[in-house]
Amino acid sequence: MSVFNAIGEEREIDRDEFTPEIEPQATWCPGCGDFGVLKALKQAMPEVGRNPEESLLVTGIGCSGKLSSYFRSYGFHSIHGRALPVARAAKMANPDLEVIAAGGDGDGYGIGGNHFMHTARENHDMTYIVFDNEIFGLTKGQTSPTSPKGHKSKTQPHGSAKSPIRPLSLGLTSGASYIARTAAVNPNQAKEILVEAMEHDGFAHVDFLTQCPTWNKDAKQYVPYIDIQDSDDYDFDIHDRREAAEMMYEAEDALYEGEVLTGRFYVDEDRPSYQEEKQATGDMPEEPLAERYFDDDYEWERSYDLLDRHK
Amino acid sequence: MTDDELIWRIAGGSGDGIDSTSQNFAKALMRSGLNVFTHRHYPSRIRGGHTYVEIRASDDPVKSRGDGYNFLLALGDSFARNPQEEAYYGNEEIKPLSENLDELREGGVIVYDAGLLDTDEIEDFDERVEENDWHVYDLDLRGLAKEHGREVMRNTAGVGATAALLDLDLEPIESLMEDAMSGDVLEANLTILHDAYESVDEDYEHTHDLRAPEGTVDEEQVLVSGSHGIAYGAIDEGCRFISGYPMTPWTDVFTIMTQHLSEFGGISEQVEDEIAAASLAIGASHAGAKAMSGSSGGGFALMSEPLGLAEMTETPVVLVESMRAGPSTGMPTKPEQGDLEHVLYTSQGDSNRVVFAPGDPAEAYEQTRKAFELAYDYQIPAIVLYDQKLSGGHQTVPEAVFDEEPNPDIGSVVTEEDLEEAAQEAGRFKRYMYDGEGGVSKRSLPGQKGGNYLASGNEHNEVGHISEDPDNRVIQMNRRMAKLDAIREELDENADHQPVYGPEDADYGILTFGSAKGVAEEAVDVLNDEGHSVKAMNVSDIMPFAKAEVTEFLESVDEALVVEMNATAQFRRHIQGQLGRFGEKLYSLLKYDGNPFEPAEVVDGFRTRIDGSGDISEYNVRIESATGD
Ligand SMILES: Cc1ncc(C[n+]2csc(CCOP(=O)(O)OP(=O)(O)O)c2C)c(N)n1
Ligand code: SF4
C-alpha cells in the first residue's frame, strides 16, 4: 500500500471538508475579496475530485497568504514572494499531489516576480492564484506593482510615477499555458476558472481580482465585470498567442478605466508540462520521488559504484 | 611530514589543459603506491592568466600542499601568443617560469618548454639557478608535440620528460591515458610521451638527485576532492533532489551531484537564484524527498530567509556553504574561512541550525552523511561549511571510507497507522505537538491520510495555525531550541568528530576548523621533532559546538594557537563565546591573503608565539591575542 494513502482515494467529497475549525474573520476585514477566493476554491475542489489531503496549498505572506490557514488541505505558509519555488519542488518530488500556490500582487508580481517568470517559463503542472487587489494589504496600504499610475499612498505621497505591470501579458510572455482573470465578485466564473486551472496540465495562472475595502477604498469593487466569453464584443481565439496577447493588453488597460474584463485569455493544451519535459530528457524519475523512500523493495544505489573514475 | 617527497608543479596558462594533465599524473603517482595531495591555484579568469597545479606525493601521509616545491614543469601560455603570427606578444608568455621560481626549493628541478619560453627574458635567471643549485632542462616540448600531434599535447611531452627525470615507470601513465582517450588522439599522445621520455634520457645528462619516492601503500586508494566527499555523502544518504544556482566554488558540488543524480533516479534543478534554490529544497523535502542546496558567500546570503523558514516549519534540509574570500564577491577563486559567523548567525530571530566543518575529503563524506541524518531525524536545517581549498584540492583517501551502506531513512515521519490514532485539532493533525523527545515532533507528508496540517513560517500552534499566544510561543520556542541540546548529546555519545593529533600530554595546542586540519597536523610533526610539545585539534562540530571535547583539550594545555583563514578571528571568538572562558589561553594565527596556510607558516607562528624563535615577518600572517576572557 502506498504511504500517500489519501492520493487518488475515490469517494464523495464535500466542500465542507475543506473548512478547518478556524475563522477567517479573525484576520480578514469585512468585505475583503479574499473571502471570495476561499469560497471559490472550496467549491472547485470537489468538482476537480481532489480531496483535502492529496492537495498542497502553498502561500506567500500577506493577507492573501492566510488562505492556507482557512483552507483545509496540506498547507505551507512560506515567506513573502517564495510560494512558487516551494510549490514547484513539492510538485516535482511528488507529482501526484494537487499543488496550488497563492499570494498577493505584491508577493507574486513584486518580490516574487522572478519566480513567477521562471515558474511560468518551466510550465510546472500547478495552479497559481494571485490575489490582485492593487495594494499591499497586510502592511497597511502601500502602493503595489498593480496599483495604477499616480496612486497615492504613505510610501508614494506624491503619487506613483510607475505604470502598473501587466500581469496577464507577463504570464503569457513568461510561458504560462493557461491564463485567466476572474473576480471575487463573480463567484460562479471564479469557481469554473479554478476548476479549469486545476484540471489544466501545465502552469495555470489566475489573476484573481480581490477588493481591499480597507486600504484601497477608491478602487472599484471590480463591478460591473464583463465576462469576455459571454460577451459578443470580444471575439478572439484563446489558443492563439497573438490574439490572446492583444486581448490581454486591452483588458489590462481597461481595468484602470473601470472596465473589468474577466474570463479565459489563453489556453495552450499542447505544451507539455515541465514534469513531462524533464522525464523525457531522463532528468526526472517516472515514479514519484517521494514514494521511493517508503518502498522497501527499492534498491538504493550508492556512490561506491562511482569510485572507478577516481582510481 | 616527510623528507622523501616529490612536489611537482605544472604551470602555464589557465585553459591550457593543466588541470586534466595534472589529474592524470596525480593518479599515476597514486597508482604507484603513493599518497597524493593536490593544490590548484588559478585566477578568476576563464582564459588567460597564470595558473598552476601542485601535486605532492610521498609514501607517508600527505595532508597539505607542503612548503614550497621541488619540481617545476613550466609550459608556455599558448593563448598569450598571437595565433596568426605565431609570435609572442605581451609579457604573459614568460610567467610560467618567472612567477614560480620564488617557492622552488634549493636543488630543485626545472623543465621548461624551450619551444615557447626564453630564459634570456627572465631577470637574473642564470644567477638564481646557480645560487639555488637548480637543475634546468630546456626541452622543446612544443616541437615534440607538433611533430606527432598537436601543440596542446605538449603537456604530455612534459609528463614524459618528468617521468624520465624521476625514473618513473611509464606504465601507470599510459594506462590512464588509455582510459581517457582513444584512437588517433591516444596514439599521438603515447608517441609524444615516449619521445619525450627517450629524448631526455638520450640528450641530457641527469645532474639532479631528486627521484620520485618509492610507493608502498598497498591499500586501495581513490583521488577525490572535498566536493566529491560531500556529493557522495549526500548520494549515500539518499539525497535525490538538489537545487542550485552556480557560484564558485560551490558549483563543484552542484555539478558533481547533477552529473550523477539522474543516473540515481534523482532530480537536479538549476534555478533562477539562490532564494529559489533554498526554497525548492525546502519544498521537495516538505513533500517527502531528501533534498539539498547550497552556495558560496553571496549566494548563501540570499538563502538567509529560507534557512529560517526551514527552521520554523521544521523542514529538514541540508545546505552547503563553500567559503571564498569576501566581503561581497571578494576573491572568487581564493579560499578563506571568513563566512563562519555568517553561517552561524544568518537569518532572523533566535534561529538554530546544525553546522559541520569537515577537514578533509573523508570527513566531508562522513559529515555530510551525518548532516543529513540529523537534519531528517531532528527536522532542522544542517549546513556543511567548507572552503575553496577543500572544495577543489584532491587527496588520496582509502577506498574503504566510501564502502558504506546507503541510508534512505527519511527520519521522523508518521506512518498511516500512527495517523489513525493521532491527536487532531480543528480538523488538522497536531504535527507540532511536543512529545517530550528531544524537541522532535513527528511530521506527516502531503498525501498521507489524516495528516493534513499547516507548515507555517509564522509562529504557530500545534496544528500550524498562526498563533501569538505567549504560552504557545514559549512552548514552541523551547521545543525547537531543545533540538540542539539533544543533537549534542547524540553526537557526544556516538561521534568523534574532533580528532586530536599529537602526544596526549602535550603542553601546547593548535586549534583549527575545516580545511586547516592537515596543515596543523603537519606543523605538529615538525614542532615535536624539534623538541616542542604540541598537539592539534580540528573542530568539526561547530554547532552544536563540541564543548566537552574542546574544553578538555584546552584544559590540558598551557596555551593554544587558533589557526584560521580570516582577519577577525571568528573561530577563536566562537570558541570563547561557546565556552565562556579560556580567553587567557588563546592566541590567533590569522591569514587572509587568498592562499591557504602552509605548514611552515604555522610552525613559525607557533615558534614566534611560544619562545620567540620563529619569524613570521616574511609571511602574510598575523598573531593576535584574545581580548578579554
Ligand atoms: C522579505 C519581506 N519583505 C517584506 C515583508 C513585509 N510584507 C508582508 S506582506 C507584504 C505585502 C503584501 O502585499 P500583497 O502581496 O499584495 O498581499 P495582500 O496583503 O495585499 O494580500 C509585505 C511587504 C515580508 N514579510 N518579507
Ligand atoms: S487589509 Fe485589505 S486585503 Fe487585507 S484583509 Fe483587509 S481588506 Fe483584505
PDB file of C-alpha atoms in Angstrom, chain B residues 215-327:
ATOM      1  CA  GLY B 215      55.421   3.975  -3.014  1.00  0.00           C
ATOM      2  CA  THR B 216      54.443   1.137  -0.683  1.00  0.00           C
ATOM      3  CA  VAL B 217      50.819   1.954   0.084  1.00  0.00           C
ATOM      4  CA  ASP B 218      49.021  -1.277  -0.726  1.00  0.00           C
ATOM      5  CA  GLU B 219      45.551  -0.250   0.393  1.00  0.00           C
ATOM      6  CA  GLU B 220      43.228   0.657  -2.493  1.00  0.00           C
ATOM      7  CA  GLN B 221      43.074   4.456  -2.677  1.00  0.00           C
ATOM      8  CA  VAL B 222      40.967   6.944  -4.587  1.00  0.00           C
ATOM      9  CA  LEU B 223      41.832  10.504  -5.503  1.00  0.00           C
ATOM     10  CA  VAL B 224      38.934  12.760  -4.534  1.00  0.00           C
ATOM     11  CA  SER B 225      38.212  16.337  -3.566  1.00  0.00           C
ATOM     12  CA  GLY B 226      36.164  17.607  -0.655  1.00  0.00           C
ATOM     13  CA  SER B 227      33.400  18.337  -3.160  1.00  0.00           C
ATOM     14  CA  HIS B 228      33.312  14.676  -4.091  1.00  0.00           C
ATOM     15  CA  GLY B 229      33.195  13.787  -0.425  1.00  0.00           C
ATOM     16  CA  ILE B 230      30.155  15.999   0.081  1.00  0.00           C
ATOM     17  CA  ALA B 231      28.367  14.866  -3.082  1.00  0.00           C
ATOM     18  CA  TYR B 232      28.977  11.182  -2.434  1.00  0.00           C
ATOM     19  CA  GLY B 233      27.959  11.527   1.177  1.00  0.00           C
ATOM     20  CA  ALA B 234      24.697  13.118   0.055  1.00  0.00           C
ATOM     21  CA  ILE B 235      24.053  10.372  -2.510  1.00  0.00           C
ATOM     22  CA  ASP B 236      24.663   7.634   0.050  1.00  0.00           C
ATOM     23  CA  GLU B 237      22.336   9.323   2.448  1.00  0.00           C
ATOM     24  CA  GLY B 238      19.566   9.048  -0.130  1.00  0.00           C
ATOM     25  CA  CYS B 239      19.590  12.678  -1.252  1.00  0.00           C
ATOM     26  CA  ARG B 240      17.866  12.689  -4.632  1.00  0.00           C
ATOM     27  CA  PHE B 241      16.955  16.322  -5.051  1.00  0.00           C
ATOM     28  CA  ILE B 242      19.312  19.230  -5.445  1.00  0.00           C
ATOM     29  CA  SER B 243      18.580  22.795  -6.477  1.00  0.00           C
ATOM     30  CA  GLY B 244      21.154  25.459  -7.027  1.00  0.00           C
ATOM     31  CA  TYR B 245      22.494  28.450  -8.818  1.00  0.00           C
ATOM     32  CA  PRO B 246      26.137  28.491  -9.923  1.00  0.00           C
ATOM     33  CA  MET B 247      28.676  30.294  -7.783  1.00  0.00           C
ATOM     34  CA  THR B 248      32.330  29.442  -7.355  1.00  0.00           C
ATOM     35  CA  PRO B 249      33.381  27.304  -5.506  1.00  0.00           C
ATOM     36  CA  TRP B 250      30.046  25.684  -4.576  1.00  0.00           C
ATOM     37  CA  THR B 251      29.498  24.921  -8.263  1.00  0.00           C
ATOM     38  CA  ASP B 252      31.770  21.875  -7.881  1.00  0.00           C
ATOM     39  CA  VAL B 253      29.358  20.087  -5.561  1.00  0.00           C
ATOM     40  CA  PHE B 254      26.388  21.172  -7.641  1.00  0.00           C
ATOM     41  CA  THR B 255      27.995  19.861 -10.821  1.00  0.00           C
ATOM     42  CA  ILE B 256      29.034  16.525  -9.368  1.00  0.00           C
ATOM     43  CA  MET B 257      25.576  15.969  -7.928  1.00  0.00           C
ATOM     44  CA  THR B 258      23.870  16.999 -11.153  1.00  0.00           C
ATOM     45  CA  GLN B 259      26.096  14.742 -13.185  1.00  0.00           C
ATOM     46  CA  HIS B 260      25.002  11.704 -11.195  1.00  0.00           C
ATOM     47  CA  LEU B 261      21.546  12.360  -9.826  1.00  0.00           C
ATOM     48  CA  SER B 262      19.706  11.333 -12.970  1.00  0.00           C
ATOM     49  CA  GLU B 263      21.633   8.035 -13.070  1.00  0.00           C
ATOM     50  CA  PHE B 264      20.483   7.528  -9.499  1.00  0.00           C
ATOM     51  CA  GLY B 265      16.897   8.413 -10.317  1.00  0.00           C
ATOM     52  CA  GLY B 266      17.059  11.831  -8.720  1.00  0.00           C
ATOM     53  CA  ILE B 267      16.315  15.387  -9.755  1.00  0.00           C
ATOM     54  CA  SER B 268      18.642  18.331 -10.147  1.00  0.00           C
ATOM     55  CA  GLU B 269      17.378  21.831 -10.806  1.00  0.00           C
ATOM     56  CA  GLN B 270      19.336  24.870 -11.804  1.00  0.00           C
ATOM     57  CA  VAL B 271      17.022  27.708 -10.837  1.00  0.00           C
ATOM     58  CA  GLU B 272      16.722  31.475 -11.101  1.00  0.00           C
ATOM     59  CA  ASP B 273      18.508  32.496  -7.906  1.00  0.00           C
ATOM     60  CA  GLU B 274      19.631  31.253  -4.517  1.00  0.00           C
ATOM     61  CA  ILE B 275      16.432  32.251  -2.732  1.00  0.00           C
ATOM     62  CA  ALA B 276      14.630  29.945  -5.114  1.00  0.00           C
ATOM     63  CA  ALA B 277      17.312  27.278  -4.743  1.00  0.00           C
ATOM     64  CA  ALA B 278      16.912  27.021  -0.985  1.00  0.00           C
ATOM     65  CA  SER B 279      13.132  27.306  -1.266  1.00  0.00           C
ATOM     66  CA  LEU B 280      12.971  24.456  -3.760  1.00  0.00           C
ATOM     67  CA  ALA B 281      14.991  22.219  -1.467  1.00  0.00           C
ATOM     68  CA  ILE B 282      12.503  23.050   1.282  1.00  0.00           C
ATOM     69  CA  GLY B 283       9.539  22.289  -0.995  1.00  0.00           C
ATOM     70  CA  ALA B 284      10.976  18.952  -2.093  1.00  0.00           C
ATOM     71  CA  SER B 285      11.766  17.986   1.468  1.00  0.00           C
ATOM     72  CA  HIS B 286       8.326  19.031   2.652  1.00  0.00           C
ATOM     73  CA  ALA B 287       6.811  16.660   0.093  1.00  0.00           C
ATOM     74  CA  GLY B 288       8.991  13.806   1.330  1.00  0.00           C
ATOM     75  CA  ALA B 289      12.278  13.762  -0.579  1.00  0.00           C
ATOM     76  CA  LYS B 290      15.763  14.081   0.786  1.00  0.00           C
ATOM     77  CA  ALA B 291      16.949  17.395  -0.551  1.00  0.00           C
ATOM     78  CA  MET B 292      19.882  19.757  -0.515  1.00  0.00           C
ATOM     79  CA  SER B 293      21.032  23.074  -1.863  1.00  0.00           C
ATOM     80  CA  GLY B 294      23.982  25.309  -1.262  1.00  0.00           C
ATOM     81  CA  SER B 295      26.080  28.200  -2.393  1.00  0.00           C
ATOM     82  CA  SER B 296      29.050  30.372  -1.553  1.00  0.00           C
ATOM     83  CA  GLY B 297      29.148  33.661   0.401  1.00  0.00           C
ATOM     84  CA  GLY B 298      26.880  35.986  -1.563  1.00  0.00           C
ATOM     85  CA  GLY B 299      24.545  33.249  -2.717  1.00  0.00           C
ATOM     86  CA  PHE B 300      24.268  31.894   0.764  1.00  0.00           C
ATOM     87  CA  ALA B 301      23.371  35.389   1.957  1.00  0.00           C
ATOM     88  CA  LEU B 302      20.285  35.142  -0.247  1.00  0.00           C
ATOM     89  CA  MET B 303      19.355  31.897   1.488  1.00  0.00           C
ATOM     90  CA  SER B 304      19.127  33.557   4.842  1.00  0.00           C
ATOM     91  CA  GLU B 305      15.337  33.849   4.893  1.00  0.00           C
ATOM     92  CA  PRO B 306      14.574  30.364   3.520  1.00  0.00           C
ATOM     93  CA  LEU B 307      17.005  28.985   6.081  1.00  0.00           C
ATOM     94  CA  GLY B 308      14.885  30.463   8.850  1.00  0.00           C
ATOM     95  CA  LEU B 309      11.749  29.183   7.123  1.00  0.00           C
ATOM     96  CA  ALA B 310      13.155  25.646   7.219  1.00  0.00           C
ATOM     97  CA  GLU B 311      13.801  26.018  10.902  1.00  0.00           C
ATOM     98  CA  MET B 312      10.409  27.465  11.738  1.00  0.00           C
ATOM     99  CA  THR B 313       8.460  24.968   9.639  1.00  0.00           C
ATOM    100  CA  GLU B 314      10.824  22.220  10.812  1.00  0.00           C
ATOM    101  CA  THR B 315      11.545  21.101   7.307  1.00  0.00           C
ATOM    102  CA  PRO B 316      14.735  19.065   7.083  1.00  0.00           C
ATOM    103  CA  VAL B 317      17.222  20.403   4.585  1.00  0.00           C
ATOM    104  CA  VAL B 318      20.973  20.308   4.044  1.00  0.00           C
ATOM    105  CA  LEU B 319      22.746  23.374   2.702  1.00  0.00           C
ATOM    106  CA  VAL B 320      26.404  23.501   1.832  1.00  0.00           C
ATOM    107  CA  GLU B 321      28.423  26.683   2.034  1.00  0.00           C
ATOM    108  CA  SER B 322      31.739  26.833   0.252  1.00  0.00           C
ATOM    109  CA  MET B 323      33.662  29.819   1.550  1.00  0.00           C
ATOM    110  CA  ARG B 324      35.731  32.074  -0.624  1.00  0.00           C
ATOM    111  CA  ALA B 325      37.441  35.319   0.262  1.00  0.00           C
ATOM    112  CA  GLY B 326      34.966  38.167   0.951  1.00  0.00           C
ATOM    113  CA  PRO B 327      33.370  40.591   1.704  1.00  0.00           C
TER     114      PRO B 327
END
